Amino acid sequence: MTMPTRSFRAAKCLLHVLALMSALWLPFLANSEEIKLRVGVISGLTGAAAQWCAFQNKGMILAQEELKSEGISMELVFEDSQTSGPKAITAYNKLIQLDKVDAVIADDFGLVIAPLLPLVERRTLPLVATSLPQQRYWDVAPKQFFSVSSQIAYSRTAYDRFFELHPDIKRISVVAFDDPEWGNAYLAIWRDIASQRGNTYRDWE
């Protein structure tokens, strides 16, 4: 499965999960015949992550249509982060203060999402991320931050198993996003494995 396909499917699942959790966030909707939600999406519509974010946004729009057929009306309000931390903060404040959204999805790189977490906890409004590892930021916003990204630390078991099956491999090149959060977390695992096994290692970001 390619990265765009994974991003597309993850975004679809994300919106369905958000709809299911809405009864917890918005108890007054429980007795409503039709669930109506307004969800803000902070996305790299332009900038370094534009292509990656575009696939996730398509997945969300498709899920929006599917949910509508099930009686769940979900309006998506997109704001461009330009894959910039300061721009993302501006977008977040606009979604909360002006657009009055019920929840926020951040589908940009981790370096953009991390600065939002202190704001998220103060606002007591859920933020769901697609790339920021939750286990690394649980303490920053324990009540309001959720992530659907793969938990990177758990990948190590699979990587170790690969080298156990292929002890002849001594040189490693790794391609990862140039992202201080998500990409670097993967690279850190590979570096550690290489140092323990005596492999020659090179990063390709």
PDB file of C-alpha atoms in Angstrom:
ATOM      1  CA  MET A   1       0.000   0.000   0.000  1.00  0.00           C
ATOM      2  CA  THR A   2       1.479   3.368  -0.987  1.00  0.00           C
ATOM      3  CA  MET A   3       1.807   6.358   1.342  1.00  0.00           C
ATOM      4  CA  PRO A   4      -0.968   8.343  -0.461  1.00  0.00           C
ATOM      5  CA  THR A   5      -3.321   5.349  -0.192  1.00  0.00           C
ATOM      6  CA  ARG A   6      -2.599   4.930   3.531  1.00  0.00           C
ATOM      7  CA  SER A   7      -3.156   8.658   4.099  1.00  0.00           C
ATOM      8  CA  PHE A   8      -6.426   8.552   2.145  1.00  0.00           C
ATOM      9  CA  ARG A   9      -7.818   5.601   4.098  1.00  0.00           C
ATOM     10  CA  ALA A  10      -6.603   6.939   7.440  1.00  0.00           C
ATOM     11  CA  ALA A  11      -8.423  10.215   6.816  1.00  0.00           C
ATOM     12  CA  LYS A  12     -11.655   8.381   6.007  1.00  0.00           C
ATOM     13  CA  CYS A  13     -11.404   6.353   9.202  1.00  0.00           C
ATOM     14  CA  LEU A  14     -10.576   9.481  11.163  1.00  0.00           C
ATOM     15  CA  LEU A  15     -13.816  11.204  10.217  1.00  0.00           C
ATOM     16  CA  HIS A  16     -15.883   8.119  11.044  1.00  0.00           C
ATOM     17  CA  VAL A  17     -14.210   7.857  14.455  1.00  0.00           C
ATOM     18  CA  LEU A  18     -14.829  11.545  15.063  1.00  0.00           C
ATOM     19  CA  ALA A  19     -18.504  11.081  14.307  1.00  0.00           C
ATOM     20  CA  LEU A  20     -18.779   8.136  16.706  1.00  0.00           C
ATOM     21  CA  MET A  21     -17.077  10.099  19.484  1.00  0.00           C
ATOM     22  CA  SER A  22     -19.256  13.154  18.978  1.00  0.00           C
ATOM     23  CA  ALA A  23     -21.825  11.890  21.469  1.00  0.00           C
ATOM     24  CA  LEU A  24     -19.133  12.026  24.151  1.00  0.00           C
ATOM     25  CA  TRP A  25     -18.015  15.546  23.248  1.00  0.00           C
ATOM     26  CA  LEU A  26     -21.504  16.914  22.542  1.00  0.00           C
ATOM     27  CA  PRO A  27     -23.956  15.167  24.866  1.00  0.00           C
ATOM     28  CA  PHE A  28     -26.858  17.358  23.805  1.00  0.00           C
ATOM     29  CA  LEU A  29     -26.763  15.707  20.375  1.00  0.00           C
ATOM     30  CA  ALA A  30     -27.747  12.347  21.784  1.00  0.00           C
ATOM     31  CA  ASN A  31     -31.487  13.093  21.501  1.00  0.00           C
ATOM     32  CA  SER A  32     -31.252  14.791  18.123  1.00  0.00           C
ATOM     33  CA  GLU A  33     -32.675  13.038  15.052  1.00  0.00           C
ATOM     34  CA  GLU A  34     -29.735  14.254  12.992  1.00  0.00           C
ATOM     35  CA  ILE A  35     -26.204  14.747  14.297  1.00  0.00           C
ATOM     36  CA  LYS A  36     -24.686  17.989  13.074  1.00  0.00           C
ATOM     37  CA  LEU A  37     -21.015  18.729  13.553  1.00  0.00           C
ATOM     38  CA  ARG A  38     -18.720  21.501  12.409  1.00  0.00           C
ATOM     39  CA  VAL A  39     -15.130  20.274  12.244  1.00  0.00           C
ATOM     40  CA  GLY A  40     -12.113  22.466  11.593  1.00  0.00           C
ATOM     41  CA  VAL A  41      -9.281  21.021   9.525  1.00  0.00           C
ATOM     42  CA  ILE A  42      -5.804  22.520   9.810  1.00  0.00           C
ATOM     43  CA  SER A  43      -4.063  21.315   6.684  1.00  0.00           C
ATOM     44  CA  GLY A  44      -1.032  22.123   4.565  1.00  0.00           C
ATOM     45  CA  LEU A  45      -3.118  23.214   1.583  1.00  0.00           C
ATOM     46  CA  THR A  46       0.020  24.935   0.338  1.00  0.00           C
ATOM     47  CA  GLY A  47       3.642  24.490   1.350  1.00  0.00           C
ATOM     48  CA  ALA A  48       5.930  21.518   1.862  1.00  0.00           C
ATOM     49  CA  ALA A  49       3.226  19.014   2.853  1.00  0.00           C
ATOM     50  CA  ALA A  50       0.633  20.046   0.249  1.00  0.00           C
ATOM     51  CA  GLN A  51       0.659  16.808  -1.740  1.00  0.00           C
ATOM     52  CA  TRP A  52       0.538  14.597   1.350  1.00  0.00           C
ATOM     53  CA  CYS A  53      -2.265  16.638   2.916  1.00  0.00           C
ATOM     54  CA  ALA A  54      -4.253  16.642  -0.335  1.00  0.00           C
ATOM     55  CA  PHE A  55      -4.736  12.873  -0.184  1.00  0.00           C
ATOM     56  CA  GLN A  56      -5.909  13.031   3.423  1.00  0.00           C
ATOM     57  CA  ASN A  57      -8.333  15.837   2.618  1.00  0.00           C
ATOM     58  CA  LYS A  58      -9.843  13.799  -0.224  1.00  0.00           C
ATOM     59  CA  GLY A  59     -10.366  10.949   2.214  1.00  0.00           C
ATOM     60  CA  MET A  60     -12.150  13.241   4.663  1.00  0.00           C
ATOM     61  CA  ILE A  61     -14.426  14.645   1.980  1.00  0.00           C
ATOM     62  CA  LEU A  62     -15.377  11.127   0.868  1.00  0.00           C
ATOM     63  CA  ALA A  63     -16.072  10.120   4.479  1.00  0.00           C
ATOM     64  CA  GLN A  64     -18.153  13.291   4.889  1.00  0.00           C
ATOM     65  CA  GLU A  65     -20.392  12.129   2.033  1.00  0.00           C
ATOM     66  CA  GLU A  66     -20.705   8.631   3.497  1.00  0.00           C
ATOM     67  CA  LEU A  67     -21.634   9.976   6.924  1.00  0.00           C
ATOM     68  CA  LYS A  68     -24.270  12.240   5.422  1.00  0.00           C
ATOM     69  CA  SER A  69     -26.038   9.179   4.001  1.00  0.00           C
ATOM     70  CA  GLU A  70     -26.127   7.824   7.570  1.00  0.00           C
ATOM     71  CA  GLY A  71     -27.801  10.935   8.965  1.00  0.00           C
ATOM     72  CA  ILE A  72     -24.631  12.584  10.249  1.00  0.00           C
ATOM     73  CA  SER A  73     -24.104  16.065   8.876  1.00  0.00           C
ATOM     74  CA  MET A  74     -20.486  17.120   9.205  1.00  0.00           C
ATOM     75  CA  GLU A  75     -19.300  20.453   7.871  1.00  0.00           C
ATOM     76  CA  LEU A  76     -15.559  20.652   7.216  1.00  0.00           C
ATOM     77  CA  VAL A  77     -13.928  24.054   7.573  1.00  0.00           C
ATOM     78  CA  PHE A  78     -10.437  24.022   6.045  1.00  0.00           C
ATOM     79  CA  GLU A  79      -7.649  26.396   7.085  1.00  0.00           C
ATOM     80  CA  ASP A  80      -4.206  26.478   5.460  1.00  0.00           C
ATOM     81  CA  SER A  81      -1.254  26.017   7.811  1.00  0.00           C
ATOM     82  CA  GLN A  82       1.253  26.260   4.947  1.00  0.00           C
ATOM     83  CA  THR A  83       3.181  23.651   6.996  1.00  0.00           C
ATOM     84  CA  SER A  84       4.213  26.424   9.376  1.00  0.00           C
ATOM     85  CA  GLY A  85       3.827  26.375  13.162  1.00  0.00           C
ATOM     86  CA  PRO A  86       2.864  30.072  13.500  1.00  0.00           C
ATOM     87  CA  LYS A  87       0.404  29.787  10.591  1.00  0.00           C
ATOM     88  CA  ALA A  88      -1.142  26.730  12.216  1.00  0.00           C
ATOM     89  CA  ILE A  89      -1.663  28.618  15.490  1.00  0.00           C
ATOM     90  CA  THR A  90      -3.378  31.438  13.596  1.00  0.00           C
ATOM     91  CA  ALA A  91      -5.575  28.905  11.792  1.00  0.00           C
ATOM     92  CA  TYR A  92      -6.452  27.183  15.069  1.00  0.00           C
ATOM     93  CA  ASN A  93      -7.490  30.420  16.771  1.00  0.00           C
ATOM     94  CA  LYS A  94      -9.665  31.369  13.787  1.00  0.00           C
ATOM     95  CA  LEU A  95     -11.406  28.002  13.774  1.00  0.00           C
ATOM     96  CA  ILE A  96     -12.137  28.251  17.498  1.00  0.00           C
ATOM     97  CA  GLN A  97     -13.007  31.928  17.856  1.00  0.00           C
ATOM     98  CA  LEU A  98     -14.661  32.790  14.534  1.00  0.00           C
ATOM     99  CA  ASP A  99     -15.833  29.526  12.981  1.00  0.00           C
ATOM    100  CA  LYS A 100     -16.952  28.036  16.318  1.00  0.00           C
ATOM    101  CA  VAL A 101     -16.019  24.467  15.402  1.00  0.00           C
ATOM    102  CA  ASP A 102     -16.850  21.479  17.608  1.00  0.00           C
ATOM    103  CA  ALA A 103     -13.510  19.745  17.099  1.00  0.00           C
ATOM    104  CA  VAL A 104     -10.284  20.186  15.117  1.00  0.00           C
ATOM    105  CA  ILE A 105      -8.373  17.800  12.874  1.00  0.00           C
ATOM    106  CA  ALA A 106      -4.715  18.557  12.152  1.00  0.00           C
ATOM    107  CA  ASP A 107      -3.428  16.598   9.170  1.00  0.00           C
ATOM    108  CA  ASP A 108      -0.117  18.388   8.625  1.00  0.00           C
ATOM    109  CA  PHE A 109       3.387  17.320   9.661  1.00  0.00           C
ATOM    110  CA  GLY A 110       4.119  16.855  13.364  1.00  0.00           C
ATOM    111  CA  LEU A 111       6.279  19.977  13.575  1.00  0.00           C
ATOM    112  CA  VAL A 112       3.150  22.010  12.801  1.00  0.00           C
ATOM    113  CA  ILE A 113       0.845  20.199  15.206  1.00  0.00           C
ATOM    114  CA  ALA A 114       3.056  20.121  18.321  1.00  0.00           C
ATOM    115  CA  PRO A 115       2.855  23.896  19.043  1.00  0.00           C
ATOM    116  CA  LEU A 116      -0.956  23.640  19.100  1.00  0.00           C
ATOM    117  CA  LEU A 117      -1.166  21.253  22.034  1.00  0.00           C
ATOM    118  CA  PRO A 118      -0.841  23.770  24.902  1.00  0.00           C
ATOM    119  CA  LEU A 119      -3.643  25.793  23.279  1.00  0.00           C
ATOM    120  CA  VAL A 120      -5.758  22.687  22.833  1.00  0.00           C
ATOM    121  CA  GLU A 121      -5.645  21.762  26.514  1.00  0.00           C
ATOM    122  CA  ARG A 122      -6.611  25.297  27.584  1.00  0.00           C
ATOM    123  CA  ARG A 123      -9.519  25.435  25.133  1.00  0.00           C
ATOM    124  CA  THR A 124     -10.847  22.026  26.222  1.00  0.00           C
ATOM    125  CA  LEU A 125     -11.736  21.230  22.625  1.00  0.00           C
ATOM    126  CA  PRO A 126     -10.662  17.932  21.016  1.00  0.00           C
ATOM    127  CA  LEU A 127      -7.838  17.915  18.483  1.00  0.00           C
ATOM    128  CA  VAL A 128      -7.210  14.784  16.432  1.00  0.00           C
ATOM    129  CA  ALA A 129      -3.864  14.509  14.641  1.00  0.00           C
ATOM    130  CA  THR A 130      -2.820  12.266  11.780  1.00  0.00           C
ATOM    131  CA  SER A 131       0.958  12.313  12.207  1.00  0.00           C
ATOM    132  CA  LEU A 132       2.027  13.297  15.717  1.00  0.00           C
ATOM    133  CA  PRO A 133       2.980  10.301  17.914  1.00  0.00           C
ATOM    134  CA  GLN A 134       0.589  10.362  20.845  1.00  0.00           C
ATOM    135  CA  GLN A 135       2.861   8.615  23.324  1.00  0.00           C
ATOM    136  CA  ARG A 136       5.406  11.448  23.060  1.00  0.00           C
ATOM    137  CA  TYR A 137       2.870  14.199  23.786  1.00  0.00           C
ATOM    138  CA  TRP A 138       0.375  12.589  26.112  1.00  0.00           C
ATOM    139  CA  ASP A 139       1.371  14.805  29.034  1.00  0.00           C
ATOM    140  CA  VAL A 140       0.994  18.054  27.074  1.00  0.00           C
ATOM    141  CA  ALA A 141      -2.716  17.681  26.386  1.00  0.00           C
ATOM    142  CA  PRO A 142      -3.875  14.459  28.083  1.00  0.00           C
ATOM    143  CA  LYS A 143      -7.597  15.212  27.909  1.00  0.00           C
ATOM    144  CA  GLN A 144      -7.991  16.735  24.462  1.00  0.00           C
ATOM    145  CA  PHE A 145      -5.251  15.387  22.160  1.00  0.00           C
ATOM    146  CA  PHE A 146      -5.807  12.219  20.157  1.00  0.00           C
ATOM    147  CA  SER A 147      -3.745  10.745  17.333  1.00  0.00           C
ATOM    148  CA  VAL A 148      -4.512   8.163  14.672  1.00  0.00           C
ATOM    149  CA  SER A 149      -0.901   7.943  13.506  1.00  0.00           C
ATOM    150  CA  SER A 150       1.052   4.726  13.825  1.00  0.00           C
ATOM    151  CA  GLN A 151       2.802   4.589  17.181  1.00  0.00           C
ATOM    152  CA  ILE A 152       6.380   4.671  15.967  1.00  0.00           C
ATOM    153  CA  ALA A 153       8.021   3.037  18.967  1.00  0.00           C
ATOM    154  CA  TYR A 154       6.087  -0.161  18.274  1.00  0.00           C
ATOM    155  CA  SER A 155       7.685  -0.399  14.821  1.00  0.00           C
ATOM    156  CA  ARG A 156      11.002  -1.413  16.307  1.00  0.00           C
ATOM    157  CA  THR A 157       9.906  -5.028  16.816  1.00  0.00           C
ATOM    158  CA  ALA A 158       9.280  -5.381  13.092  1.00  0.00           C
ATOM    159  CA  TYR A 159      12.595  -3.740  12.184  1.00  0.00           C
ATOM    160  CA  ASP A 160      14.535  -5.984  14.563  1.00  0.00           C
ATOM    161  CA  ARG A 161      12.803  -9.030  13.129  1.00  0.00           C
ATOM    162  CA  PHE A 162      13.797  -7.969   9.609  1.00  0.00           C
ATOM    163  CA  PHE A 163      17.485  -7.925  10.518  1.00  0.00           C
ATOM    164  CA  GLU A 164      17.197 -11.227  12.321  1.00  0.00           C
ATOM    165  CA  LEU A 165      15.910 -12.734   9.076  1.00  0.00           C
ATOM    166  CA  HIS A 166      18.519 -10.917   6.945  1.00  0.00           C
ATOM    167  CA  PRO A 167      21.797 -10.813   8.926  1.00  0.00           C
ATOM    168  CA  ASP A 168      23.710 -10.332   5.664  1.00  0.00           C
ATOM    169  CA  ILE A 169      22.432  -6.743   5.323  1.00  0.00           C
ATOM    170  CA  LYS A 170      25.096  -4.395   6.666  1.00  0.00           C
ATOM    171  CA  ARG A 171      24.371  -1.080   4.945  1.00  0.00           C
ATOM    172  CA  ILE A 172      21.147   0.871   5.544  1.00  0.00           C
ATOM    173  CA  SER A 173      19.684   3.933   3.813  1.00  0.00           C
ATOM    174  CA  VAL A 174      16.455   5.377   5.192  1.00  0.00           C
ATOM    175  CA  VAL A 175      14.061   7.737   3.413  1.00  0.00           C
ATOM    176  CA  ALA A 176      11.774   9.711   5.750  1.00  0.00           C
ATOM    177  CA  PHE A 177       9.895  12.975   5.922  1.00  0.00           C
ATOM    178  CA  ASP A 178      12.072  15.946   6.907  1.00  0.00           C
ATOM    179  CA  ASP A 179       9.909  16.410   9.986  1.00  0.00           C
ATOM    180  CA  PRO A 180      11.399  17.037  13.458  1.00  0.00           C
ATOM    181  CA  GLU A 181       8.566  15.046  15.000  1.00  0.00           C
ATOM    182  CA  TRP A 182       7.353  12.169  12.849  1.00  0.00           C
ATOM    183  CA  GLY A 183      10.262  11.713  10.437  1.00  0.00           C
ATOM    184  CA  ASN A 184      12.960  12.104  13.053  1.00  0.00           C
ATOM    185  CA  ALA A 185      11.233   9.641  15.363  1.00  0.00           C
ATOM    186  CA  TYR A 186      11.557   6.955  12.682  1.00  0.00           C
ATOM    187  CA  LEU A 187      15.144   7.907  11.972  1.00  0.00           C
ATOM    188  CA  ALA A 188      16.033   7.681  15.668  1.00  0.00           C
ATOM    189  CA  ILE A 189      14.847   4.055  15.787  1.00  0.00           C
ATOM    190  CA  TRP A 190      16.867   3.119  12.701  1.00  0.00           C
ATOM    191  CA  ARG A 191      19.987   4.861  14.049  1.00  0.00           C
ATOM    192  CA  ASP A 192      19.702   2.966  17.320  1.00  0.00           C
ATOM    193  CA  ILE A 193      19.235  -0.377  15.571  1.00  0.00           C
ATOM    194  CA  ALA A 194      22.205   0.319  13.298  1.00  0.00           C
ATOM    195  CA  SER A 195      24.473   1.249  16.212  1.00  0.00           C
ATOM    196  CA  GLN A 196      23.553  -1.884  18.161  1.00  0.00           C
ATOM    197  CA  ARG A 197      24.043  -4.191  15.190  1.00  0.00           C
ATOM    198  CA  GLY A 198      27.127  -2.524  13.753  1.00  0.00           C
ATOM    199  CA  ASN A 199      25.393  -1.581  10.500  1.00  0.00           C
ATOM    200  CA  THR A 200      26.569   1.231   8.241  1.00  0.00           C
ATOM    201  CA  TYR A 201      23.809   3.845   8.337  1.00  0.00           C
ATOM    202  CA  ARG A 202      22.834   6.823   6.189  1.00  0.00           C
ATOM    203  CA  ASP A 203      19.780   9.100   6.430  1.00  0.00           C
ATOM    204  CA  TRP A 204      17.870  10.193   3.358  1.00  0.00           C
ATOM    205  CA  GLU A 205      15.303  12.802   4.334  1.00  0.00           C
TER     206      GLU A 205
END
